[in-house]
JSON list of C-alpha atoms and ligand atoms in Angstrom, two decimals:
[
{"chain": "A", "resi": 1241, "resn": "MET", "atom": "CA", "xyz": [-11.36, 28.82, -107.35]},
{"chain": "A", "resi": 1242, "resn": "ILE", "atom": "CA", "xyz": [-8.97, 31.18, -108.95]},
{"chain": "A", "resi": 1243, "resn": "PHE", "atom": "CA", "xyz": [-5.76, 29.37, -108.27]},
{"chain": "A", "resi": 1244, "resn": "ALA", "atom": "CA", "xyz": [-4.90, 25.86, -107.25]},
{"chain": "A", "resi": 1245, "resn": "HIS", "atom": "CA", "xyz": [-5.99, 25.00, -103.71]},
{"chain": "A", "resi": 1246, "resn": "ASP", "atom": "CA", "xyz": [-2.41, 24.89, -102.48]},
{"chain": "A", "resi": 1247, "resn": "THR", "atom": "CA", "xyz": [-1.65, 28.24, -104.10]},
{"chain": "A", "resi": 1248, "resn": "GLU", "atom": "CA", "xyz": [-4.69, 29.86, -102.50]},
{"chain": "A", "resi": 1249, "resn": "ALA", "atom": "CA", "xyz": [-3.91, 28.53, -99.03]},
{"chain": "A", "resi": 1250, "resn": "ALA", "atom": "CA", "xyz": [-0.25, 29.70, -99.40]},
{"chain": "A", "resi": 1251, "resn": "LEU", "atom": "CA", "xyz": [-1.43, 33.11, -100.48]},
{"chain": "A", "resi": 1252, "resn": "VAL", "atom": "CA", "xyz": [-3.80, 33.39, -97.48]},
{"chain": "A", "resi": 1253, "resn": "SER", "atom": "CA", "xyz": [-1.10, 32.14, -95.16]},
{"chain": "A", "resi": 1254, "resn": "ALA", "atom": "CA", "xyz": [1.53, 34.55, -96.61]},
{"chain": "A", "resi": 1255, "resn": "ALA", "atom": "CA", "xyz": [-0.92, 37.56, -96.11]},
{"chain": "A", "resi": 1256, "resn": "ALA", "atom": "CA", "xyz": [-1.71, 36.57, -92.62]},
{"chain": "A", "resi": 1257, "resn": "LEU", "atom": "CA", "xyz": [1.96, 36.23, -91.83]},
{"chain": "A", "resi": 1258, "resn": "VAL", "atom": "CA", "xyz": [2.72, 39.79, -93.16]},
{"chain": "A", "resi": 1259, "resn": "ASN", "atom": "CA", "xyz": [-0.20, 41.08, -91.25]},
{"chain": "A", "resi": 1260, "resn": "THR", "atom": "CA", "xyz": [1.13, 39.74, -87.90]},
{"chain": "A", "resi": 1261, "resn": "GLY", "atom": "CA", "xyz": [3.82, 42.55, -88.52]},
{"chain": "A", "resi": 1262, "resn": "GLY", "atom": "CA", "xyz": [1.13, 45.24, -88.78]},
{"chain": "A", "resi": 1263, "resn": "ARG", "atom": "CA", "xyz": [1.58, 48.70, -87.38]},
{"chain": "A", "resi": 1264, "resn": "ASP", "atom": "CA", "xyz": [-0.34, 48.21, -84.14]},
{"chain": "A", "resi": 1265, "resn": "GLU", "atom": "CA", "xyz": [1.04, 45.34, -82.13]},
{"chain": "A", "resi": 1266, "resn": "GLU", "atom": "CA", "xyz": [3.38, 42.45, -82.74]},
{"chain": "A", "resi": 1267, "resn": "GLY", "atom": "CA", "xyz": [1.18, 39.52, -83.87]},
{"chain": "A", "resi": 1268, "resn": "LEU", "atom": "CA", "xyz": [4.03, 37.03, -83.15]},
{"chain": "A", "resi": 1269, "resn": "PRO", "atom": "CA", "xyz": [5.09, 38.12, -79.76]},
{"chain": "A", "resi": 1270, "resn": "ASN", "atom": "CA", "xyz": [6.36, 34.83, -78.69]},
{"chain": "A", "resi": 1271, "resn": "LEU", "atom": "CA", "xyz": [6.61, 31.09, -79.47]},
{"chain": "A", "resi": 1272, "resn": "ILE", "atom": "CA", "xyz": [3.03, 30.42, -78.37]},
{"chain": "A", "resi": 1273, "resn": "ALA", "atom": "CA", "xyz": [1.77, 32.83, -80.91]},
{"chain": "A", "resi": 1274, "resn": "LEU", "atom": "CA", "xyz": [3.98, 31.18, -83.50]},
{"chain": "A", "resi": 1275, "resn": "ASP", "atom": "CA", "xyz": [2.51, 27.77, -82.58]},
{"chain": "A", "resi": 1276, "resn": "GLN", "atom": "CA", "xyz": [-0.97, 29.16, -82.85]},
{"chain": "A", "resi": 1277, "resn": "PHE", "atom": "CA", "xyz": [-0.13, 30.66, -86.33]},
{"chain": "A", "resi": 1278, "resn": "PHE", "atom": "CA", "xyz": [1.36, 27.35, -87.42]},
{"chain": "A", "resi": 1279, "resn": "ARG", "atom": "CA", "xyz": [-1.69, 25.38, -86.47]},
{"chain": "A", "resi": 1280, "resn": "ALA", "atom": "CA", "xyz": [-4.13, 27.91, -87.73]},
{"chain": "A", "resi": 1281, "resn": "TYR", "atom": "CA", "xyz": [-2.78, 27.87, -91.19]},
{"chain": "A", "resi": 1282, "resn": "GLY", "atom": "CA", "xyz": [-2.24, 24.22, -91.51]},
{"chain": "A", "resi": 1283, "resn": "TRP", "atom": "CA", "xyz": [1.48, 24.12, -91.44]},
{"chain": "A", "resi": 1284, "resn": "THR", "atom": "CA", "xyz": [3.26, 20.70, -90.80]},
{"chain": "A", "resi": 1285, "resn": "GLY", "atom": "CA", "xyz": [6.88, 19.61, -90.68]},
{"chain": "A", "resi": 1286, "resn": "ARG", "atom": "CA", "xyz": [9.93, 20.30, -88.54]},
{"chain": "A", "resi": 1287, "resn": "ARG", "atom": "CA", "xyz": [9.81, 22.85, -85.85]},
{"chain": "A", "resi": 1288, "resn": "GLU", "atom": "CA", "xyz": [12.68, 24.06, -83.38]},
{"chain": "A", "resi": 1289, "resn": "HIS", "atom": "CA", "xyz": [10.43, 25.92, -80.96]},
{"chain": "A", "resi": 1290, "resn": "ASP", "atom": "CA", "xyz": [13.18, 28.34, -80.23]},
{"chain": "A", "resi": 1291, "resn": "GLU", "atom": "CA", "xyz": [13.71, 32.11, -80.36]},
{"chain": "A", "resi": 1292, "resn": "ALA", "atom": "CA", "xyz": [15.91, 31.87, -83.55]},
{"chain": "A", "resi": 1293, "resn": "GLU", "atom": "CA", "xyz": [12.99, 30.20, -85.29]},
{"chain": "A", "resi": 1294, "resn": "LEU", "atom": "CA", "xyz": [10.64, 33.00, -84.27]},
{"chain": "A", "resi": 1295, "resn": "ARG", "atom": "CA", "xyz": [13.13, 35.64, -85.24]},
{"chain": "A", "resi": 1296, "resn": "SER", "atom": "CA", "xyz": [13.62, 34.16, -88.77]},
{"chain": "A", "resi": 1297, "resn": "VAL", "atom": "CA", "xyz": [9.93, 33.84, -89.27]},
{"chain": "A", "resi": 1298, "resn": "ARG", "atom": "CA", "xyz": [9.41, 37.61, -88.21]},
{"chain": "A", "resi": 1299, "resn": "ALA", "atom": "CA", "xyz": [12.30, 38.60, -90.49]},
{"chain": "A", "resi": 1300, "resn": "LEU", "atom": "CA", "xyz": [10.60, 37.09, -93.46]},
{"chain": "A", "resi": 1301, "resn": "ARG", "atom": "CA", "xyz": [7.47, 39.40, -93.11]},
{"chain": "A", "resi": 1302, "resn": "PRO", "atom": "CA", "xyz": [9.01, 42.67, -94.55]},
{"chain": "A", "resi": 1303, "resn": "ARG", "atom": "CA", "xyz": [10.45, 40.70, -97.48]},
{"chain": "A", "resi": 1304, "resn": "LEU", "atom": "CA", "xyz": [7.05, 39.18, -98.34]},
{"chain": "A", "resi": 1305, "resn": "ARG", "atom": "CA", "xyz": [5.19, 42.49, -97.65]},
{"chain": "A", "resi": 1306, "resn": "ARG", "atom": "CA", "xyz": [7.32, 44.10, -100.48]},
{"chain": "A", "resi": 1307, "resn": "ILE", "atom": "CA", "xyz": [5.52, 41.74, -102.97]},
{"chain": "A", "resi": 1308, "resn": "TRP", "atom": "CA", "xyz": [2.31, 43.63, -102.19]},
{"chain": "A", "resi": 1309, "resn": "GLU", "atom": "CA", "xyz": [4.01, 47.02, -102.68]},
{"chain": "A", "resi": 1310, "resn": "VAL", "atom": "CA", "xyz": [6.07, 46.79, -105.86]},
{"chain": "A", "resi": 1311, "resn": "GLY", "atom": "CA", "xyz": [5.59, 46.32, -109.54]},
{"chain": "A", "resi": 1312, "resn": "GLU", "atom": "CA", "xyz": [5.71, 43.07, -111.48]},
{"chain": "A", "resi": 1313, "resn": "ASP", "atom": "CA", "xyz": [9.51, 43.22, -112.40]},
{"chain": "A", "resi": 1314, "resn": "GLU", "atom": "CA", "xyz": [10.32, 43.71, -108.77]},
{"chain": "A", "resi": 1315, "resn": "VAL", "atom": "CA", "xyz": [8.01, 40.96, -107.59]},
{"chain": "A", "resi": 1316, "resn": "VAL", "atom": "CA", "xyz": [9.71, 38.58, -110.03]},
{"chain": "A", "resi": 1317, "resn": "GLU", "atom": "CA", "xyz": [13.13, 39.52, -108.51]},
{"chain": "A", "resi": 1318, "resn": "ILE", "atom": "CA", "xyz": [12.09, 38.92, -105.07]},
{"chain": "A", "resi": 1319, "resn": "VAL", "atom": "CA", "xyz": [10.27, 35.68, -105.84]},
{"chain": "A", "resi": 1320, "resn": "ASN", "atom": "CA", "xyz": [13.16, 34.36, -107.86]},
{"chain": "A", "resi": 1321, "resn": "ALA", "atom": "CA", "xyz": [15.61, 35.36, -105.07]},
{"chain": "A", "resi": 1322, "resn": "LEU", "atom": "CA", "xyz": [13.57, 33.48, -102.49]},
{"chain": "A", "resi": 1323, "resn": "LEU", "atom": "CA", "xyz": [13.47, 30.40, -104.64]},
{"chain": "A", "resi": 1324, "resn": "ARG", "atom": "CA", "xyz": [17.18, 30.47, -105.41]},
{"chain": "A", "resi": 1325, "resn": "GLU", "atom": "CA", "xyz": [18.39, 31.05, -101.91]},
{"chain": "A", "resi": 1326, "resn": "SER", "atom": "CA", "xyz": [16.48, 28.19, -100.63]},
{"chain": "A", "resi": 1327, "resn": "ASN", "atom": "CA", "xyz": [17.37, 25.81, -103.53]},
{"chain": "A", "resi": 1328, "resn": "ALA", "atom": "CA", "xyz": [13.80, 25.24, -104.21]},
{"chain": "A", "resi": 1329, "resn": "LEU", "atom": "CA", "xyz": [12.98, 21.95, -105.81]},
{"chain": "A", "resi": 1330, "resn": "PRO", "atom": "CA", "xyz": [9.31, 21.53, -106.67]},
{"chain": "A", "resi": 1331, "resn": "GLN", "atom": "CA", "xyz": [7.74, 18.10, -105.88]},
{"chain": "A", "resi": 1332, "resn": "LEU", "atom": "CA", "xyz": [4.35, 16.84, -105.73]},
{"chain": "A", "resi": 1333, "resn": "VAL", "atom": "CA", "xyz": [3.50, 15.45, -102.26]},
{"chain": "A", "resi": 1334, "resn": "SER", "atom": "CA", "xyz": [0.60, 14.23, -100.32]},
{"chain": "A", "resi": 1335, "resn": "HIS", "atom": "CA", "xyz": [0.54, 14.12, -96.54]},
{"chain": "A", "resi": 1336, "resn": "ASP", "atom": "CA", "xyz": [-1.44, 14.64, -93.39]},
{"chain": "A", "resi": 1337, "resn": "GLY", "atom": "CA", "xyz": [-4.73, 14.09, -95.36]},
{"chain": "A", "resi": 1338, "resn": "TRP", "atom": "CA", "xyz": [-4.00, 16.71, -98.00]},
{"chain": "A", "resi": 1339, "resn": "PRO", "atom": "CA", "xyz": [-4.42, 16.01, -101.53]},
{"chain": "A", "resi": 1340, "resn": "TYR", "atom": "CA", "xyz": [-1.35, 16.19, -103.89]},
{"chain": "A", "resi": 1341, "resn": "HIS", "atom": "CA", "xyz": [0.17, 19.70, -103.76]},
{"chain": "A", "resi": 1342, "resn": "LEU", "atom": "CA", "xyz": [3.71, 21.17, -104.45]},
{"chain": "A", "resi": 1343, "resn": "HIS", "atom": "CA", "xyz": [6.46, 21.38, -101.85]},
{"chain": "A", "resi": 1344, "resn": "ALA", "atom": "CA", "xyz": [9.75, 22.93, -102.97]},
{"chain": "A", "resi": 1345, "resn": "THR", "atom": "CA", "xyz": [11.45, 22.25, -99.76]},
{"chain": "A", "resi": 1346, "resn": "PRO", "atom": "CA", "xyz": [12.02, 19.13, -97.75]},
{"chain": "A", "resi": 1347, "resn": "PRO", "atom": "CA", "xyz": [9.80, 18.94, -94.65]},
{"chain": "A", "resi": 1348, "resn": "ASP", "atom": "CA", "xyz": [12.83, 19.19, -92.37]},
{"chain": "A", "resi": 1349, "resn": "ALA", "atom": "CA", "xyz": [13.90, 22.49, -93.88]},
{"chain": "A", "resi": 1350, "resn": "PRO", "atom": "CA", "xyz": [13.80, 25.38, -91.38]},
{"chain": "A", "resi": 1351, "resn": "LEU", "atom": "CA", "xyz": [10.19, 26.87, -90.88]},
{"chain": "A", "resi": 1352, "resn": "ALA", "atom": "CA", "xyz": [11.10, 30.36, -92.30]},
{"chain": "A", "resi": 1353, "resn": "THR", "atom": "CA", "xyz": [12.61, 28.69, -95.35]},
{"chain": "A", "resi": 1354, "resn": "ARG", "atom": "CA", "xyz": [9.46, 26.57, -95.92]},
{"chain": "A", "resi": 1355, "resn": "MET", "atom": "CA", "xyz": [7.16, 29.60, -95.36]},
{"chain": "A", "resi": 1356, "resn": "ALA", "atom": "CA", "xyz": [9.36, 31.71, -97.88]},
{"chain": "A", "resi": 1357, "resn": "VAL", "atom": "CA", "xyz": [9.27, 29.05, -100.48]},
{"chain": "A", "resi": 1358, "resn": "GLU", "atom": "CA", "xyz": [5.68, 28.20, -100.25]},
{"chain": "A", "resi": 1359, "resn": "ALA", "atom": "CA", "xyz": [4.85, 31.78, -100.53]},
{"chain": "A", "resi": 1360, "resn": "ALA", "atom": "CA", "xyz": [7.19, 32.29, -103.50]},
{"chain": "A", "resi": 1361, "resn": "MET", "atom": "CA", "xyz": [5.84, 29.29, -105.27]},
{"chain": "A", "resi": 1362, "resn": "ALA", "atom": "CA", "xyz": [2.25, 30.80, -104.90]},
{"chain": "A", "resi": 1363, "resn": "PHE", "atom": "CA", "xyz": [3.38, 34.13, -106.21]},
{"chain": "A", "resi": 1364, "resn": "VAL", "atom": "CA", "xyz": [4.87, 32.28, -109.16]},
{"chain": "A", "resi": 1365, "resn": "ASP", "atom": "CA", "xyz": [1.32, 31.34, -110.07]},
{"chain": "A", "resi": 1366, "resn": "VAL", "atom": "CA", "xyz": [0.01, 34.79, -109.42]},
{"chain": "A", "resi": 1367, "resn": "VAL", "atom": "CA", "xyz": [2.55, 36.25, -111.74]},
{"chain": "A", "resi": 1368, "resn": "ARG", "atom": "CA", "xyz": [2.13, 33.51, -114.40]},
{"chain": "A", "resi": 1369, "resn": "THR", "atom": "CA", "xyz": [-1.67, 34.06, -114.60]},
{"chain": "A", "resi": 1370, "resn": "GLY", "atom": "CA", "xyz": [-1.24, 37.76, -114.69]},
{"chain": "A", "resi": 1371, "resn": "GLU", "atom": "CA", "xyz": [-3.31, 38.15, -111.39]},
{"chain": "A", "resi": 1372, "resn": "LEU", "atom": "CA", "xyz": [-0.93, 40.46, -109.36]},
{"chain": "A", "resi": 1373, "resn": "ARG", "atom": "CA", "xyz": [-3.63, 42.90, -109.07]},
{"chain": "A", "resi": 1374, "resn": "ARG", "atom": "CA", "xyz": [-5.34, 40.49, -106.59]},
{"chain": "A", "resi": 1375, "resn": "LEU", "atom": "CA", "xyz": [-2.60, 41.49, -104.02]},
{"chain": "A", "resi": 1376, "resn": "ARG", "atom": "CA", "xyz": [-3.71, 44.74, -102.54]},
{"chain": "A", "resi": 1377, "resn": "VAL", "atom": "CA", "xyz": [-3.42, 46.82, -99.49]},
{"chain": "A", "resi": 1378, "resn": "CYS", "atom": "CA", "xyz": [-6.58, 47.09, -97.36]},
{"chain": "A", "resi": 1379, "resn": "GLU", "atom": "CA", "xyz": [-8.36, 50.34, -98.26]},
{"chain": "A", "resi": 1380, "resn": "TYR", "atom": "CA", "xyz": [-9.53, 51.20, -94.74]},
{"chain": "A", "resi": 1381, "resn": "PRO", "atom": "CA", "xyz": [-7.72, 54.45, -93.73]},
{"chain": "A", "resi": 1382, "resn": "ASN", "atom": "CA", "xyz": [-4.41, 53.85, -91.88]},
{"chain": "A", "resi": 1383, "resn": "CYS", "atom": "CA", "xyz": [-4.88, 49.99, -91.79]},
{"chain": "A", "resi": 1384, "resn": "GLY", "atom": "CA", "xyz": [-2.11, 49.00, -94.05]},
{"chain": "A", "resi": 1385, "resn": "ASN", "atom": "CA", "xyz": [-2.78, 45.27, -93.88]},
{"chain": "A", "resi": 1386, "resn": "VAL", "atom": "CA", "xyz": [-2.28, 43.24, -97.02]},
{"chain": "A", "resi": 1387, "resn": "VAL", "atom": "CA", "xyz": [-5.19, 41.62, -98.75]},
{"chain": "A", "resi": 1388, "resn": "VAL", "atom": "CA", "xyz": [-5.36, 38.57, -101.13]},
{"chain": "A", "resi": 1389, "resn": "ASP", "atom": "CA", "xyz": [-8.56, 38.99, -103.23]},
{"chain": "A", "resi": 1390, "resn": "LEU", "atom": "CA", "xyz": [-9.71, 35.54, -104.16]},
{"chain": "A", "resi": 1391, "resn": "SER", "atom": "CA", "xyz": [-13.23, 36.73, -105.08]},
{"chain": "A", "resi": 1392, "resn": "LYS", "atom": "CA", "xyz": [-14.57, 35.95, -108.55]},
{"chain": "A", "resi": 1393, "resn": "ASN", "atom": "CA", "xyz": [-15.35, 39.61, -109.31]},
{"chain": "A", "resi": 1394, "resn": "ARG", "atom": "CA", "xyz": [-12.17, 41.12, -107.74]},
{"chain": "A", "resi": 1395, "resn": "SER", "atom": "CA", "xyz": [-14.34, 42.87, -105.09]},
{"chain": "A", "resi": 1396, "resn": "LYS", "atom": "CA", "xyz": [-12.32, 42.33, -101.97]},
{"chain": "A", "resi": 1397, "resn": "ARG", "atom": "CA", "xyz": [-11.20, 45.81, -100.61]},
{"chain": "A", "resi": 1398, "resn": "PHE", "atom": "CA", "xyz": [-10.55, 45.22, -96.83]},
{"chain": "A", "resi": 1399, "resn": "CYS", "atom": "CA", "xyz": [-8.48, 42.92, -94.77]},
{"chain": "A", "resi": 1400, "resn": "GLU", "atom": "CA", "xyz": [-9.48, 40.09, -92.49]},
{"chain": "A", "resi": 1401, "resn": "ALA", "atom": "CA", "xyz": [-9.17, 42.23, -89.36]},
{"chain": "A", "resi": 1402, "resn": "GLY", "atom": "CA", "xyz": [-12.60, 43.60, -89.44]},
{"chain": "A", "resi": 1403, "resn": "CYS", "atom": "CA", "xyz": [-12.09, 46.61, -91.71]},
{"chain": "A", "resi": 1404, "resn": "GLY", "atom": "CA", "xyz": [-14.93, 45.73, -93.94]},
{"chain": "A", "resi": 1405, "resn": "ASN", "atom": "CA", "xyz": [-17.30, 45.96, -90.92]},
{"chain": "A", "resi": 1406, "resn": "ARG", "atom": "CA", "xyz": [-15.61, 49.20, -89.80]},
{"chain": "A", "resi": 1407, "resn": "ALA", "atom": "CA", "xyz": [-16.10, 50.74, -93.28]},
{"chain": "A", "resi": 1408, "resn": "ALA", "atom": "CA", "xyz": [-19.76, 49.63, -93.42]},
{"chain": "A", "resi": 1409, "resn": "VAL", "atom": "CA", "xyz": [-20.31, 51.29, -90.01]},
{"chain": "A", "resi": 1410, "resn": "SER", "atom": "CA", "xyz": [-18.62, 54.48, -90.97]},
{"chain": "A", "resi": 1411, "resn": "ALA", "atom": "CA", "xyz": [-20.52, 54.62, -94.30]},
{"chain": "A", "resi": 1412, "resn": "TYR", "atom": "CA", "xyz": [-23.82, 54.12, -92.41]},
{"chain": "A", "resi": 1413, "resn": "ARG", "atom": "CA", "xyz": [-22.96, 56.82, -89.89]},
{"chain": "A", "resi": 1414, "resn": "ALA", "atom": "CA", "xyz": [-22.13, 59.24, -92.74]},
{"chain": "A", "resi": 1415, "resn": "ARG", "atom": "CA", "xyz": [-25.36, 58.58, -94.53]},
{"chain": "A", "resi": 1416, "resn": "ARG", "atom": "CA", "xyz": [-27.26, 59.02, -91.35]},
{"chain": "A", "resi": 1417, "resn": "ALA", "atom": "CA", "xyz": [-25.42, 62.35, -90.56]},
{"chain": "A", "resi": 1418, "resn": "ALA", "atom": "CA", "xyz": [-26.12, 63.51, -94.04]},
{"chain": "A", "resi": 1419, "resn": "ALA", "atom": "CA", "xyz": [-29.80, 62.57, -93.83]},
{"chain": "A", "resi": 1420, "resn": "GLN", "atom": "CA", "xyz": [-30.03, 64.66, -90.55]},
{"chain": "A", "resi": 1421, "resn": "SER", "atom": "CA", "xyz": [-28.34, 67.74, -91.65]},
{"chain": "B", "resi": 2321, "resn": "ZN", "atom": "ZN1", "xyz": [2.09, 20.16, -97.66]},
{"chain": "B", "resi": 2322, "resn": "ZN", "atom": "ZN1", "xyz": [-7.77, 46.54, -92.84]}
]
Protein backbone atom coordinates (compact mmCIF):
# COMPACT_ATOMS: atom_id res chain seq x y z
CA MET A 1 0.00 0.00 0.00
CA ILE A 2 1.32 3.40 -0.99
CA PHE A 3 -1.02 5.54 1.12
CA ALA A 4 -3.36 4.83 4.03
CA HIS A 5 -6.40 2.75 3.05
CA ASP A 6 -8.82 5.66 3.29
CA THR A 7 -6.56 7.88 1.20
CA GLU A 8 -6.32 5.25 -1.54
CA ALA A 9 -10.07 4.67 -1.53
CA ALA A 10 -10.68 8.42 -1.72
CA LEU A 11 -8.26 8.84 -4.63
CA VAL A 12 -9.86 6.01 -6.59
CA SER A 13 -13.31 7.44 -5.90
CA ALA A 14 -12.24 10.98 -6.89
CA ALA A 15 -10.73 9.72 -10.18
CA ALA A 16 -13.88 7.72 -10.92
CA LEU A 17 -16.00 10.79 -10.22
CA VAL A 18 -13.89 12.94 -12.54
CA ASN A 19 -14.12 10.26 -15.23
CA THR A 20 -17.93 10.25 -15.12
CA GLY A 21 -17.55 13.65 -16.75
CA GLY A 22 -15.44 12.22 -19.57
CA ARG A 23 -15.60 13.44 -23.11
CA ASP A 24 -17.92 10.79 -24.56
CA GLU A 25 -21.09 10.59 -22.54
CA GLU A 26 -22.36 11.86 -19.21
CA GLY A 27 -21.53 9.19 -16.63
CA LEU A 28 -23.95 10.65 -14.10
CA PRO A 29 -27.00 11.28 -16.30
CA ASN A 30 -29.56 10.94 -13.50
CA LEU A 31 -30.10 10.15 -9.83
CA ILE A 32 -30.06 6.40 -10.46
CA ALA A 33 -26.53 6.72 -11.81
CA LEU A 34 -25.58 8.80 -8.78
CA ASP A 35 -27.06 6.12 -6.46
CA GLN A 36 -24.99 3.49 -8.26
CA PHE A 37 -21.84 5.56 -7.98
CA PHE A 38 -22.54 6.18 -4.29
CA ARG A 39 -22.83 2.46 -3.58
CA ALA A 40 -20.01 1.37 -5.88
CA TYR A 41 -17.49 3.59 -4.10
CA GLY A 42 -18.63 2.80 -0.57
CA TRP A 43 -20.15 6.19 0.23
CA THR A 44 -22.33 6.50 3.30
CA GLY A 45 -24.15 9.35 5.08
CA ARG A 46 -26.87 11.79 4.17
CA ARG A 47 -28.49 11.90 0.74
CA GLU A 48 -31.04 14.27 -0.74
CA HIS A 49 -31.85 12.25 -3.87
CA ASP A 50 -32.74 15.40 -5.78
CA GLU A 51 -31.55 17.21 -8.89
CA ALA A 52 -29.71 19.84 -6.87
CA GLU A 53 -27.59 17.14 -5.26
CA LEU A 54 -26.83 15.64 -8.66
CA ARG A 55 -25.92 19.07 -10.08
CA SER A 56 -23.60 19.88 -7.19
CA VAL A 57 -21.78 16.55 -7.53
CA ARG A 58 -21.37 17.11 -11.28
CA ALA A 59 -20.12 20.64 -10.65
CA LEU A 60 -17.36 19.30 -8.43
CA ARG A 61 -15.80 17.26 -11.26
CA PRO A 62 -14.04 19.99 -13.26
CA ARG A 63 -12.56 21.36 -10.05
CA LEU A 64 -11.15 17.99 -9.06
CA ARG A 65 -9.97 17.35 -12.60
CA ARG A 66 -7.78 20.46 -12.42
CA ILE A 67 -5.76 18.69 -9.73
CA TRP A 68 -4.61 16.18 -12.34
CA GLU A 69 -3.70 18.92 -14.77
CA VAL A 70 -1.77 21.53 -12.83
CA GLY A 71 1.51 21.80 -10.96
CA GLU A 72 2.05 21.42 -7.25
CA ASP A 73 1.51 25.04 -6.20
CA GLU A 74 -1.82 25.21 -7.95
CA VAL A 75 -2.86 21.82 -6.56
CA VAL A 76 -2.18 23.20 -3.10
CA GLU A 77 -4.33 26.26 -3.82
CA ILE A 78 -7.25 24.12 -4.98
CA VAL A 79 -6.96 21.69 -2.07
CA ASN A 80 -6.68 24.43 0.54
CA ALA A 81 -9.67 26.23 -0.98
CA LEU A 82 -11.78 23.06 -0.91
CA LEU A 83 -10.92 22.47 2.75
CA ARG A 84 -11.46 26.11 3.72
CA GLU A 85 -14.81 26.49 1.95
CA SER A 86 -16.15 23.38 3.67
CA ASN A 87 -14.82 24.26 7.14
CA ALA A 88 -13.07 20.90 7.17
CA LEU A 89 -12.38 19.54 10.64
CA PRO A 90 -10.46 16.23 10.59
CA GLN A 91 -11.80 13.58 12.96
CA LEU A 92 -11.01 9.88 13.22
CA VAL A 93 -14.21 7.86 12.89
CA SER A 94 -15.25 4.25 12.52
CA HIS A 95 -18.61 3.34 10.99
CA ASP A 96 -20.37 0.77 8.78
CA GLY A 97 -17.69 -1.80 9.49
CA TRP A 98 -14.81 0.39 8.27
CA PRO A 99 -11.71 0.69 10.45
CA TYR A 100 -10.75 4.11 11.82
CA HIS A 101 -10.29 6.66 9.09
CA LEU A 102 -10.47 10.40 8.66
CA HIS A 103 -13.64 12.36 8.05
CA ALA A 104 -13.33 16.09 7.90
CA THR A 105 -17.03 16.81 7.45
CA PRO A 106 -20.03 15.66 9.50
CA PRO A 107 -22.05 12.79 7.94
CA ASP A 108 -25.01 15.13 7.40
CA ALA A 109 -23.00 17.58 5.28
CA PRO A 110 -24.18 17.72 1.64
CA LEU A 111 -22.85 14.88 -0.51
CA ALA A 112 -20.85 17.15 -2.82
CA THR A 113 -19.21 18.78 0.20
CA ARG A 114 -18.25 15.42 1.64
CA MET A 115 -16.92 14.29 -1.72
CA ALA A 116 -14.91 17.49 -2.11
CA VAL A 117 -13.40 17.28 1.36
CA GLU A 118 -12.64 13.58 1.25
CA ALA A 119 -10.84 14.06 -2.05
CA ALA A 120 -9.03 17.12 -0.71
CA MET A 121 -7.85 15.23 2.39
CA ALA A 122 -6.49 12.48 0.14
CA PHE A 123 -4.65 15.02 -2.03
CA VAL A 124 -3.14 16.45 1.16
CA ASP A 125 -1.44 13.07 1.66
CA VAL A 126 -0.34 12.90 -1.97
CA VAL A 127 1.27 16.35 -1.80
CA ARG A 128 2.88 15.74 1.61
CA THR A 129 4.47 12.52 0.43
CA GLY A 130 5.69 14.11 -2.81
CA GLU A 131 3.69 11.63 -4.91
CA LEU A 132 1.78 13.97 -7.21
CA ARG A 133 3.26 12.21 -10.21
CA ARG A 134 0.96 9.31 -9.38
CA LEU A 135 -1.90 11.45 -10.66
CA ARG A 136 -1.81 11.15 -14.45
CA VAL A 137 -3.97 11.37 -17.51
CA CYS A 138 -4.58 8.11 -19.41
CA GLU A 139 -2.02 7.67 -22.18
CA TYR A 140 -4.44 6.12 -24.64
CA PRO A 141 -4.93 8.54 -27.56
CA ASN A 142 -7.91 10.89 -27.04
CA CYS A 143 -9.04 9.16 -23.84
CA GLY A 144 -8.44 11.97 -21.39
CA ASN A 145 -9.57 10.01 -18.33
CA VAL A 146 -7.61 10.58 -15.15
CA VAL A 147 -5.56 7.82 -13.55
CA VAL A 148 -4.38 7.22 -9.99
CA ASP A 149 -1.27 5.09 -10.08
CA LEU A 150 -1.16 3.06 -6.86
CA SER A 151 1.27 0.50 -8.26
CA LYS A 152 4.58 -0.11 -6.49
CA ASN A 153 6.68 0.58 -9.57
CA ARG A 154 4.61 3.54 -10.83
CA SER A 155 3.75 1.63 -13.99
CA LYS A 156 0.06 2.38 -14.45
CA ARG A 157 -0.43 4.23 -17.72
CA PHE A 158 -4.04 3.65 -18.66
CA CYS A 159 -7.41 4.34 -17.08
CA GLU A 160 -9.96 1.84 -15.80
CA ALA A 161 -12.18 2.13 -18.89
CA GLY A 162 -10.43 -0.60 -20.86
CA CYS A 163 -7.67 1.52 -22.40
CA GLY A 164 -4.97 -0.91 -21.23
CA ASN A 165 -6.61 -3.68 -23.27
CA ARG A 166 -7.14 -1.39 -26.24
CA ALA A 167 -3.50 -0.38 -26.16
CA ALA A 168 -2.38 -4.02 -25.98
CA VAL A 169 -4.56 -4.91 -28.97
CA SER A 170 -3.27 -2.01 -31.07
CA ALA A 171 0.32 -2.87 -30.17
CA TYR A 172 -0.32 -6.49 -31.19
CA ARG A 173 -1.90 -5.43 -34.50
CA ALA A 174 0.96 -3.05 -35.20
CA ARG A 175 3.51 -5.83 -34.55
CA ARG A 176 1.61 -8.25 -36.79
CA ALA A 177 1.30 -5.67 -39.58
CA ALA A 178 5.02 -4.95 -39.30
CA ALA A 179 5.83 -8.67 -39.46
CA GLN A 180 3.70 -9.13 -42.61
CA SER A 181 5.10 -6.19 -44.55
ZN1 LIG B 1 -16.19 6.98 6.50
ZN1 LIG C 1 -8.22 5.69 -20.89
